[in-house]
Coordinates of N, CA and C in Angstrom, one line a residue:
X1462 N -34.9 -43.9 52.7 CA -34.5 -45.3 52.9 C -35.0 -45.8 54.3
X1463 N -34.8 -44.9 55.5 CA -35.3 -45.4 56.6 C -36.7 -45.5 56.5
X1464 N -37.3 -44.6 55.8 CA -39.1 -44.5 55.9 C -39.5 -46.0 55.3
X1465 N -38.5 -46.8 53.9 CA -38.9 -47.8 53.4 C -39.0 -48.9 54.5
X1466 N -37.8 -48.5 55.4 CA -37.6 -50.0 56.5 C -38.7 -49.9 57.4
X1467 N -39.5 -49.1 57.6 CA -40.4 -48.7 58.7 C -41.6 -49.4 57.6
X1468 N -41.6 -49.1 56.0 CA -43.0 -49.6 55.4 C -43.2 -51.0 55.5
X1469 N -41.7 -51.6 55.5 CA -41.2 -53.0 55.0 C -41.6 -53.7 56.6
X1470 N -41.1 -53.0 57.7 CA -41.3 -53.6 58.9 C -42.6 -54.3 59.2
X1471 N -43.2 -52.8 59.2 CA -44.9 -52.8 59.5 C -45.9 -53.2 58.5
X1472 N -45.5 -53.5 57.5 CA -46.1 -53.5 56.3 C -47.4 -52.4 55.9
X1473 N -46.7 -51.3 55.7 CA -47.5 -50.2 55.5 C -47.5 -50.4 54.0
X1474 N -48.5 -50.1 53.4 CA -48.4 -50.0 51.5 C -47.8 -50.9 51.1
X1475 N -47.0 -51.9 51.6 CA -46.5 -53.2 51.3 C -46.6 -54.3 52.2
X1476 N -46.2 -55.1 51.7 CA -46.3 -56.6 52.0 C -45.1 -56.6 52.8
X1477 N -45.8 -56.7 54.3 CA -44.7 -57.4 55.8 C -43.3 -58.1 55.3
X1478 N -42.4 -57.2 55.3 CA -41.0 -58.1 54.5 C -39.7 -57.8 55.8
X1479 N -39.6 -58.9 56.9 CA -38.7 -58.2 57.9 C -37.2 -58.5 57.3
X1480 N -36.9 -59.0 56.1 CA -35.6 -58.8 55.0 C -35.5 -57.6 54.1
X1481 N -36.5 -57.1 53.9 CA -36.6 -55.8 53.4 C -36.3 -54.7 54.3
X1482 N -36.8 -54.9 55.3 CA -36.8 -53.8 56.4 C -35.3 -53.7 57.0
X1483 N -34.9 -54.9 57.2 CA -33.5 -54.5 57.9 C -32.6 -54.4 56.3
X1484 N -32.5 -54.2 55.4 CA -31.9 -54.1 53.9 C -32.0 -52.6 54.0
X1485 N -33.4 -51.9 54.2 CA -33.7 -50.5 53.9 C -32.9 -49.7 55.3
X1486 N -33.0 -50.5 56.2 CA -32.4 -49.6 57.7 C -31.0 -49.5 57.7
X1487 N -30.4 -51.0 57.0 CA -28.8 -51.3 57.0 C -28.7 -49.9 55.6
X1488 N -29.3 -50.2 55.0 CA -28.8 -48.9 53.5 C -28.7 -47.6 54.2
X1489 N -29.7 -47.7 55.0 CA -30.3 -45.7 55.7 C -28.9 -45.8 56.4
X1490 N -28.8 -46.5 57.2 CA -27.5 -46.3 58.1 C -26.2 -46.3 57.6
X1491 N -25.6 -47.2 56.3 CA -24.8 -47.1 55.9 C -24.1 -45.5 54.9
X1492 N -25.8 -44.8 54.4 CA -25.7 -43.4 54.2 C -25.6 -42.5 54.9
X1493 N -25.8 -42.6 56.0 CA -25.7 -41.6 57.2 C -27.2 -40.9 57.5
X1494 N -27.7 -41.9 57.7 CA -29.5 -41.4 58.1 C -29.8 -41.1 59.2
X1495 N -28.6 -41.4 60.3 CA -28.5 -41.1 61.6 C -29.4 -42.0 62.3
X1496 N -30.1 -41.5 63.4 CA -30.2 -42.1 64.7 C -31.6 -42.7 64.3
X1497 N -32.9 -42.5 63.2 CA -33.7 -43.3 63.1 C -33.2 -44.3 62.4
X1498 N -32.4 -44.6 61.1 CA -31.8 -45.8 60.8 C -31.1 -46.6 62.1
X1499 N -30.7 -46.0 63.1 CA -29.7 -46.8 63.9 C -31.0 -47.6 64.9
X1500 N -32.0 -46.9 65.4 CA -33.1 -47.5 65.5 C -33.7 -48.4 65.2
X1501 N -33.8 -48.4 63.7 CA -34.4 -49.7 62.7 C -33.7 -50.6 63.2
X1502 N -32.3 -50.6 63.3 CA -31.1 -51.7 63.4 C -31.4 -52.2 64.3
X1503 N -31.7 -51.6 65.7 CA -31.3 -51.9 66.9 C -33.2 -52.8 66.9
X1504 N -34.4 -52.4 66.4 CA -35.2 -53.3 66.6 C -35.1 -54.4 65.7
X1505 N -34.3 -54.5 64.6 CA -34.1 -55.7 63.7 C -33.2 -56.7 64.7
X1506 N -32.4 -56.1 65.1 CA -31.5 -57.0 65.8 C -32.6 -57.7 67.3
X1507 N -32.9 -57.0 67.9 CA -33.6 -57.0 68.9 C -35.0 -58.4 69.0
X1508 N -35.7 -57.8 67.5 CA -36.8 -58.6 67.4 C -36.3 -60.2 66.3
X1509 N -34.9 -59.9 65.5 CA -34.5 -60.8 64.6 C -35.8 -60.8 63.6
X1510 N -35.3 -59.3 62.9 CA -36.3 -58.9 61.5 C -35.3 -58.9 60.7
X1511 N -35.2 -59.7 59.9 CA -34.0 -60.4 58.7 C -32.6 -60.3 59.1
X1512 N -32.4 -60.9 60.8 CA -31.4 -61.2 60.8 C -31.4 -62.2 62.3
X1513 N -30.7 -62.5 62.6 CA -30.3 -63.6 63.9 C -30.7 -62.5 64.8
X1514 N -31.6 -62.6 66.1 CA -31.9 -61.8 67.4 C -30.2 -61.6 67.8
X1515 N -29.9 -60.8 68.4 CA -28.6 -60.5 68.7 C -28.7 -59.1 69.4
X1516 N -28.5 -59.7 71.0 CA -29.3 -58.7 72.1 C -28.0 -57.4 72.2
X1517 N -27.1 -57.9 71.9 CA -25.7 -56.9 71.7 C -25.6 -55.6 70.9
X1518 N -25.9 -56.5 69.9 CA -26.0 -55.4 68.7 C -27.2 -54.3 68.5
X1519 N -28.2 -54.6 69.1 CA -29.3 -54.2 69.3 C -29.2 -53.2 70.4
X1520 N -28.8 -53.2 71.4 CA -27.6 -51.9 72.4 C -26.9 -51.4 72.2
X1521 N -26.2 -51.7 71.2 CA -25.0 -51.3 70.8 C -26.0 -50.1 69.8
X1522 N -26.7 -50.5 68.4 CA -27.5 -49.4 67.6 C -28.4 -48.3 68.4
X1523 N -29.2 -48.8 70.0 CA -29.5 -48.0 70.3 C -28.7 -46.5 70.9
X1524 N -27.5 -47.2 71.5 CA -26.8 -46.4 72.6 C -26.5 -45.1 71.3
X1525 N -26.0 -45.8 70.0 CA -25.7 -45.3 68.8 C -26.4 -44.0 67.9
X1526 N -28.1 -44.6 68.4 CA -29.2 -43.9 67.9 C -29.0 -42.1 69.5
X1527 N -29.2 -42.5 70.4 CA -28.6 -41.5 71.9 C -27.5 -40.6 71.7
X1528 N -26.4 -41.6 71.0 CA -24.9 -40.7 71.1 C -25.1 -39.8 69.9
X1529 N -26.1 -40.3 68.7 CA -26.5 -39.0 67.8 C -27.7 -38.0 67.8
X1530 N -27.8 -38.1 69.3 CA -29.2 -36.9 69.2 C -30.7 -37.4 69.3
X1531 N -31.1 -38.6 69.3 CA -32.2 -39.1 69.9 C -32.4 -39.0 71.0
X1532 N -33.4 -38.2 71.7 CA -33.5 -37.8 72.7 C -34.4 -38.5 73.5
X1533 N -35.4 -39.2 73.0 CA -36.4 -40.2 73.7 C -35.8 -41.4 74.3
X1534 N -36.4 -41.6 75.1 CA -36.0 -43.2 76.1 C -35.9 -44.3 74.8
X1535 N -34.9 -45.0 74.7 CA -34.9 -46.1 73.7 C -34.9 -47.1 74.6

């Protein structure tokens, strides 16, 4: 699920869809895909990839993506 939001983002093998991409990140994360789905979120919110920019929520996913084991600088 998260790999589809990353194809949908970037438009890897598909067609650039930033409604698709935050659809595949919100599903990864709602299954518990952990800290790269929370990722997805936090750039969807960040860059407003199918959804309103929303600089909150977008720190809020990252700090989320850290508190579960992401260990790189977000």
């Amino acid at each position: 699920m998260n790999s589809l939001g990353i194809c949908y983002e970037k438009g890897i093998v598909v067609t650039r869809n930033p409604d698709k991409a935050y659809e595949w990140y919100k599903r990864a994360f709602d299954n518990g895909c952990g800290p790269t789905s929370e990722l997805g979120l936090a750039r969807c919110y960040e860059k407003g990839l199918g959804v309103e920019p929303d600089p909150e929520k977008a720190d809020y996913f990252r700090q989320q993506a850290k508190l579960h084991g992401y260990d790189k600088d977000v």
